[in-house]
Short mmCIF file of N, CA, C and O in Angstrom, two decimals:
data_model
loop_
_atom_site.label_atom_id
_atom_site.label_comp_id
_atom_site.label_asym_id
_atom_site.label_seq_id
_atom_site.Cartn_x
_atom_site.Cartn_y
_atom_site.Cartn_z
N UNK A 20 -71.08 -209.84 -32.38
CA UNK A 20 -69.73 -209.50 -31.97
C UNK A 20 -68.78 -210.62 -32.38
O UNK A 20 -69.09 -211.79 -32.20
N UNK A 21 -67.65 -210.27 -32.88
CA UNK A 21 -66.68 -211.24 -33.36
C UNK A 21 -65.73 -211.65 -32.25
O UNK A 21 -65.29 -210.85 -31.45
N UNK A 22 -65.38 -212.90 -32.21
CA UNK A 22 -64.40 -213.38 -31.25
C UNK A 22 -62.99 -213.24 -31.80
O UNK A 22 -62.78 -212.92 -32.97
N UNK A 23 -62.02 -213.46 -30.96
CA UNK A 23 -60.63 -213.36 -31.38
C UNK A 23 -60.25 -214.57 -32.22
O UNK A 23 -60.71 -215.68 -31.99
N UNK A 24 -59.39 -214.36 -33.21
CA UNK A 24 -58.94 -215.46 -34.06
C UNK A 24 -57.61 -216.03 -33.55
O UNK A 24 -57.11 -217.00 -34.08
N UNK A 25 -57.05 -215.40 -32.51
CA UNK A 25 -55.78 -215.87 -31.96
C UNK A 25 -56.02 -216.87 -30.84
O UNK A 25 -57.02 -216.81 -30.15
N UNK A 26 -55.07 -217.76 -30.69
CA UNK A 26 -55.16 -218.73 -29.61
C UNK A 26 -54.86 -218.05 -28.28
O UNK A 26 -54.22 -217.00 -28.24
N UNK A 27 -55.28 -218.64 -27.17
CA UNK A 27 -55.14 -218.03 -25.86
C UNK A 27 -53.72 -217.72 -25.44
O UNK A 27 -53.47 -216.76 -24.73
N UNK A 28 -52.75 -218.51 -25.87
CA UNK A 28 -51.37 -218.29 -25.44
C UNK A 28 -50.59 -217.39 -26.39
O UNK A 28 -49.37 -217.32 -26.32
N UNK A 29 -51.27 -216.69 -27.26
CA UNK A 29 -50.62 -215.84 -28.26
C UNK A 29 -49.70 -214.80 -27.62
O UNK A 29 -48.58 -214.59 -28.08
N UNK A 30 -50.15 -214.14 -26.56
CA UNK A 30 -49.38 -213.05 -25.94
C UNK A 30 -48.03 -213.53 -25.41
O UNK A 30 -47.07 -212.77 -25.38
N UNK A 31 -47.94 -214.77 -25.00
CA UNK A 31 -46.67 -215.30 -24.48
C UNK A 31 -45.60 -215.38 -25.56
O UNK A 31 -44.42 -215.24 -25.28
N UNK A 32 -46.01 -215.60 -26.80
CA UNK A 32 -45.07 -215.84 -27.87
C UNK A 32 -44.80 -214.61 -28.74
O UNK A 32 -43.95 -214.65 -29.60
N UNK A 33 -45.51 -213.52 -28.51
CA UNK A 33 -45.32 -212.32 -29.31
C UNK A 33 -44.10 -211.57 -28.80
O UNK A 33 -43.96 -211.34 -27.61
N UNK A 34 -43.23 -211.18 -29.69
CA UNK A 34 -42.04 -210.41 -29.31
C UNK A 34 -42.22 -208.99 -29.82
O UNK A 34 -42.31 -208.77 -31.03
N UNK A 35 -42.31 -208.06 -28.91
CA UNK A 35 -42.47 -206.66 -29.29
C UNK A 35 -41.11 -206.09 -29.66
O UNK A 35 -40.13 -206.26 -28.95
N UNK A 36 -41.05 -205.38 -30.79
CA UNK A 36 -39.79 -204.82 -31.24
C UNK A 36 -39.43 -203.56 -30.46
O UNK A 36 -38.28 -203.30 -30.16
N UNK A 37 -40.43 -202.75 -30.15
CA UNK A 37 -40.20 -201.53 -29.36
C UNK A 37 -41.52 -201.10 -28.74
O UNK A 37 -42.59 -201.54 -29.14
N UNK A 38 -41.43 -200.20 -27.79
CA UNK A 38 -42.62 -199.66 -27.15
C UNK A 38 -43.21 -198.58 -28.05
O UNK A 38 -42.48 -197.76 -28.59
N UNK A 39 -44.52 -198.60 -28.20
CA UNK A 39 -45.19 -197.60 -29.04
C UNK A 39 -45.42 -196.32 -28.26
O UNK A 39 -45.68 -196.35 -27.06
N UNK A 40 -45.36 -195.19 -28.95
CA UNK A 40 -45.66 -193.91 -28.32
C UNK A 40 -47.17 -193.76 -28.21
O UNK A 40 -47.95 -194.52 -28.82
N UNK A 41 -47.60 -192.78 -27.46
CA UNK A 41 -49.04 -192.55 -27.29
C UNK A 41 -49.68 -192.20 -28.63
O UNK A 41 -50.78 -192.64 -28.94
N UNK A 42 -48.98 -191.42 -29.43
CA UNK A 42 -49.49 -191.04 -30.75
C UNK A 42 -49.68 -192.27 -31.64
O UNK A 42 -50.72 -192.43 -32.28
N UNK A 43 -48.69 -193.15 -31.66
CA UNK A 43 -48.79 -194.37 -32.47
C UNK A 43 -49.93 -195.26 -31.99
O UNK A 43 -50.66 -195.85 -32.81
N UNK A 44 -50.10 -195.37 -30.70
CA UNK A 44 -51.20 -196.17 -30.16
C UNK A 44 -52.55 -195.60 -30.58
O UNK A 44 -53.46 -196.33 -30.96
N UNK A 45 -52.68 -194.28 -30.51
CA UNK A 45 -53.93 -193.63 -30.90
C UNK A 45 -54.24 -193.90 -32.37
O UNK A 45 -55.37 -194.26 -32.72
N UNK A 46 -53.24 -193.74 -33.21
CA UNK A 46 -53.45 -193.96 -34.65
C UNK A 46 -53.83 -195.41 -34.91
O UNK A 46 -54.73 -195.69 -35.70
N UNK A 47 -53.16 -196.36 -34.25
CA UNK A 47 -53.50 -197.77 -34.44
C UNK A 47 -54.91 -198.08 -33.96
O UNK A 47 -55.64 -198.84 -34.57
N UNK A 48 -55.29 -197.47 -32.84
CA UNK A 48 -56.60 -197.76 -32.27
C UNK A 48 -57.73 -197.14 -33.07
O UNK A 48 -58.73 -197.78 -33.35
N UNK A 49 -57.58 -195.86 -33.44
CA UNK A 49 -58.67 -195.14 -34.09
C UNK A 49 -58.49 -194.99 -35.59
O UNK A 49 -59.36 -194.44 -36.27
N UNK A 50 -57.38 -195.43 -36.14
CA UNK A 50 -57.20 -195.42 -37.58
C UNK A 50 -56.84 -194.09 -38.18
O UNK A 50 -56.87 -193.91 -39.39
N UNK A 51 -56.54 -193.12 -37.42
CA UNK A 51 -56.18 -191.81 -37.95
C UNK A 51 -56.06 -190.80 -36.84
O UNK A 51 -56.09 -191.13 -35.66
N UNK A 52 -55.93 -189.57 -37.24
CA UNK A 52 -55.74 -188.49 -36.28
C UNK A 52 -56.81 -187.45 -36.48
O UNK A 52 -57.15 -187.09 -37.60
N UNK A 53 -57.39 -186.96 -35.41
CA UNK A 53 -58.42 -185.93 -35.46
C UNK A 53 -57.80 -184.63 -34.94
O UNK A 53 -57.05 -184.65 -33.96
N UNK A 54 -58.11 -183.52 -35.57
CA UNK A 54 -57.50 -182.25 -35.18
C UNK A 54 -57.95 -181.79 -33.79
O UNK A 54 -57.33 -180.92 -33.19
N UNK A 55 -59.03 -182.38 -33.26
CA UNK A 55 -59.50 -181.99 -31.92
C UNK A 55 -58.74 -182.70 -30.82
O UNK A 55 -58.89 -182.36 -29.65
N UNK A 56 -57.93 -183.67 -31.18
CA UNK A 56 -57.17 -184.43 -30.18
C UNK A 56 -55.81 -183.79 -29.98
O UNK A 56 -55.10 -183.50 -30.94
N UNK A 57 -55.47 -183.54 -28.73
CA UNK A 57 -54.14 -183.01 -28.42
C UNK A 57 -53.51 -183.87 -27.34
O UNK A 57 -54.19 -184.40 -26.46
N UNK A 58 -52.21 -184.01 -27.43
CA UNK A 58 -51.46 -184.74 -26.42
C UNK A 58 -50.82 -183.74 -25.48
O UNK A 58 -50.29 -182.73 -25.91
N UNK A 59 -50.90 -184.01 -24.21
CA UNK A 59 -50.31 -183.12 -23.22
C UNK A 59 -49.24 -183.88 -22.44
O UNK A 59 -49.32 -185.08 -22.27
N UNK A 60 -48.25 -183.16 -22.01
CA UNK A 60 -47.20 -183.75 -21.17
C UNK A 60 -47.62 -183.61 -19.72
O UNK A 60 -47.98 -182.52 -19.28
N UNK A 61 -47.58 -184.68 -19.00
CA UNK A 61 -47.91 -184.66 -17.58
C UNK A 61 -46.62 -184.44 -16.80
O UNK A 61 -45.59 -185.05 -17.10
N UNK A 62 -46.71 -183.55 -15.80
CA UNK A 62 -45.53 -183.29 -14.99
C UNK A 62 -45.14 -184.56 -14.24
O UNK A 62 -46.01 -185.31 -13.79
N UNK A 63 -43.84 -184.78 -14.08
CA UNK A 63 -43.43 -185.95 -13.30
C UNK A 63 -43.86 -185.80 -11.85
O UNK A 63 -44.00 -184.68 -11.35
N UNK A 64 -44.13 -186.92 -11.20
CA UNK A 64 -44.55 -186.88 -9.81
C UNK A 64 -43.43 -186.33 -8.94
O UNK A 64 -42.26 -186.60 -9.17
N UNK A 65 -43.83 -185.56 -7.96
CA UNK A 65 -42.85 -185.06 -7.02
C UNK A 65 -42.36 -186.20 -6.15
O UNK A 65 -43.12 -187.11 -5.84
N UNK A 66 -41.11 -186.13 -5.74
CA UNK A 66 -40.62 -187.21 -4.87
C UNK A 66 -41.36 -187.21 -3.54
O UNK A 66 -41.67 -186.17 -2.99
N UNK A 67 -41.67 -188.39 -3.08
CA UNK A 67 -42.37 -188.52 -1.80
C UNK A 67 -41.38 -188.32 -0.67
O UNK A 67 -40.21 -188.63 -0.78
N UNK A 68 -41.89 -187.77 0.39
CA UNK A 68 -41.07 -187.57 1.57
C UNK A 68 -41.59 -188.47 2.69
O UNK A 68 -42.74 -188.90 2.67
N UNK A 69 -40.77 -188.73 3.63
CA UNK A 69 -41.14 -189.59 4.75
C UNK A 69 -41.87 -188.72 5.77
O UNK A 69 -41.31 -187.77 6.30
N UNK A 70 -43.15 -189.01 6.05
CA UNK A 70 -43.89 -188.20 7.03
C UNK A 70 -43.32 -188.37 8.44
O UNK A 70 -42.76 -189.41 8.78
N UNK A 71 -43.47 -187.32 9.23
CA UNK A 71 -42.96 -187.34 10.60
C UNK A 71 -43.79 -188.28 11.49
O UNK A 71 -43.28 -188.83 12.46
N UNK A 72 -45.06 -188.45 11.15
CA UNK A 72 -45.96 -189.27 11.95
C UNK A 72 -46.52 -190.38 11.07
O UNK A 72 -46.92 -190.14 9.94
N UNK A 73 -46.59 -191.58 11.61
CA UNK A 73 -47.15 -192.69 10.84
C UNK A 73 -48.67 -192.67 10.93
O UNK A 73 -49.25 -192.04 11.83
N UNK A 74 -49.30 -193.39 10.05
CA UNK A 74 -50.76 -193.49 10.08
C UNK A 74 -51.25 -194.15 11.35
O UNK A 74 -52.29 -193.77 11.90
N UNK A 75 -50.50 -195.11 11.83
CA UNK A 75 -50.88 -195.79 13.07
C UNK A 75 -50.81 -194.83 14.26
O UNK A 75 -51.67 -194.85 15.13
N UNK A 76 -49.78 -193.98 14.29
CA UNK A 76 -49.68 -192.97 15.35
C UNK A 76 -50.87 -192.02 15.31
O UNK A 76 -51.44 -191.67 16.35
N UNK A 77 -51.24 -191.59 14.11
CA UNK A 77 -52.40 -190.70 13.97
C UNK A 77 -53.67 -191.38 14.46
O UNK A 77 -54.49 -190.76 15.15
N UNK A 78 -53.84 -192.65 14.10
CA UNK A 78 -55.03 -193.37 14.54
C UNK A 78 -55.09 -193.45 16.06
O UNK A 78 -56.14 -193.23 16.66
N UNK A 79 -53.97 -193.78 16.68
CA UNK A 79 -53.93 -193.88 18.15
C UNK A 79 -54.26 -192.54 18.82
O UNK A 79 -55.02 -192.49 19.78
N UNK A 80 -53.68 -191.46 18.30
CA UNK A 80 -53.95 -190.13 18.86
C UNK A 80 -55.42 -189.75 18.71
O UNK A 80 -56.04 -189.20 19.62
N UNK A 81 -55.98 -190.04 17.54
CA UNK A 81 -57.39 -189.75 17.30
C UNK A 81 -58.28 -190.54 18.25
O UNK A 81 -59.23 -190.02 18.82
N UNK A 82 -57.97 -191.81 18.41
CA UNK A 82 -58.72 -192.66 19.32
C UNK A 82 -58.63 -192.14 20.76
O UNK A 82 -59.64 -192.12 21.48
N UNK A 83 -57.45 -191.69 21.18
CA UNK A 83 -57.28 -191.15 22.52
C UNK A 83 -58.11 -189.89 22.70
O UNK A 83 -58.73 -189.67 23.76
N UNK A 84 -58.14 -189.03 21.68
CA UNK A 84 -58.94 -187.80 21.77
C UNK A 84 -60.42 -188.12 21.87
O UNK A 84 -61.16 -187.48 22.61
N UNK A 85 -60.88 -189.11 21.10
CA UNK A 85 -62.30 -189.49 21.16
C UNK A 85 -62.63 -190.03 22.55
O UNK A 85 -63.66 -189.69 23.13
N UNK A 86 -61.75 -190.87 23.08
CA UNK A 86 -61.98 -191.42 24.43
C UNK A 86 -62.03 -190.31 25.47
O UNK A 86 -62.87 -190.32 26.36
N UNK A 87 -61.10 -189.35 25.37
CA UNK A 87 -61.08 -188.24 26.32
C UNK A 87 -62.37 -187.42 26.22
O UNK A 87 -62.94 -187.01 27.24
N UNK A 88 -62.82 -187.20 25.01
CA UNK A 88 -64.06 -186.44 24.81
C UNK A 88 -65.25 -187.21 25.37
O UNK A 88 -66.14 -186.64 25.98
N UNK A 89 -65.26 -188.52 25.16
CA UNK A 89 -66.34 -189.35 25.69
C UNK A 89 -66.37 -189.27 27.22
O UNK A 89 -67.43 -189.13 27.82
N UNK A 90 -65.18 -189.33 27.85
CA UNK A 90 -65.11 -189.24 29.30
C UNK A 90 -65.62 -187.88 29.79
O UNK A 90 -66.35 -187.80 30.78
N UNK A 91 -65.26 -186.80 29.09
CA UNK A 91 -65.73 -185.47 29.46
C UNK A 91 -67.25 -185.38 29.34
O UNK A 91 -67.92 -184.83 30.22
N UNK A 92 -67.79 -185.92 28.25
CA UNK A 92 -69.24 -185.88 28.05
C UNK A 92 -69.98 -186.69 29.11
O UNK A 92 -71.04 -186.28 29.59
N UNK A 93 -69.41 -187.83 29.48
CA UNK A 93 -70.03 -188.65 30.52
C UNK A 93 -70.02 -187.91 31.86
O UNK A 93 -71.00 -187.94 32.61
N UNK A 94 -68.91 -187.21 32.16
CA UNK A 94 -68.83 -186.44 33.41
C UNK A 94 -69.86 -185.31 33.40
O UNK A 94 -70.54 -185.06 34.42
N UNK A 95 -70.02 -184.63 32.27
CA UNK A 95 -71.02 -183.56 32.17
C UNK A 95 -72.43 -184.12 32.32
O UNK A 95 -73.28 -183.52 32.97
N UNK A 96 -72.68 -185.29 31.73
CA UNK A 96 -73.99 -185.92 31.82
C UNK A 96 -74.28 -186.31 33.26
O UNK A 96 -75.39 -186.07 33.76
N UNK A 97 -73.30 -186.87 33.96
CA UNK A 97 -73.48 -187.24 35.36
C UNK A 97 -73.76 -186.01 36.21
O UNK A 97 -74.63 -186.03 37.10
N UNK A 98 -73.06 -184.91 35.95
CA UNK A 98 -73.28 -183.68 36.70
C UNK A 98 -74.67 -183.12 36.43
O UNK A 98 -75.35 -182.64 37.36
N UNK A 99 -75.12 -183.19 35.19
CA UNK A 99 -76.44 -182.69 34.84
C UNK A 99 -77.52 -183.52 35.51
O UNK A 99 -78.51 -183.01 36.02
N UNK A 100 -77.34 -184.85 35.52
CA UNK A 100 -78.31 -185.73 36.19
C UNK A 100 -78.35 -185.46 37.69
O UNK A 100 -79.41 -185.46 38.30
N UNK A 101 -77.17 -185.24 38.28
CA UNK A 101 -77.12 -184.96 39.72
C UNK A 101 -77.80 -183.63 40.01
O UNK A 101 -78.49 -183.49 41.03
N UNK A 102 -77.66 -182.65 39.14
CA UNK A 102 -78.31 -181.35 39.34
C UNK A 102 -79.82 -181.49 39.23
O UNK A 102 -80.56 -180.85 39.99
N UNK A 103 -80.29 -182.33 38.32
CA UNK A 103 -81.73 -182.54 38.16
C UNK A 103 -82.29 -183.23 39.39
O UNK A 103 -83.36 -182.89 39.90
N UNK A 104 -81.57 -184.23 39.90
CA UNK A 104 -82.02 -184.96 41.08
C UNK A 104 -82.02 -184.08 42.32
O UNK A 104 -82.90 -184.20 43.18
N UNK A 105 -81.06 -183.17 42.43
CA UNK A 105 -80.97 -182.28 43.58
C UNK A 105 -82.07 -181.24 43.55
O UNK A 105 -82.49 -180.75 44.61
N UNK A 106 -82.54 -180.88 42.39
CA UNK A 106 -83.55 -179.81 42.29
C UNK A 106 -84.93 -180.27 42.62
O UNK A 106 -85.43 -181.20 42.95
#
């Protein structure tokens, strides 16, 4: 494998004249164009909206539900144990 012939600080001193298009980059990288390659336009991202609930609020609510469920299960377990002892 061949190493680079440029010095490490080369990128700092290079002045790009313009930004290359995807097609130009492909041709530079692969040396030509293949008929099986097609370029597609990606739709722009939709604008983000501000959610009504924050992630922290969701976490707190979820934690509260788990705690409530745990308390219910413990109460059921205590009732079942009491029923076994009474029988």
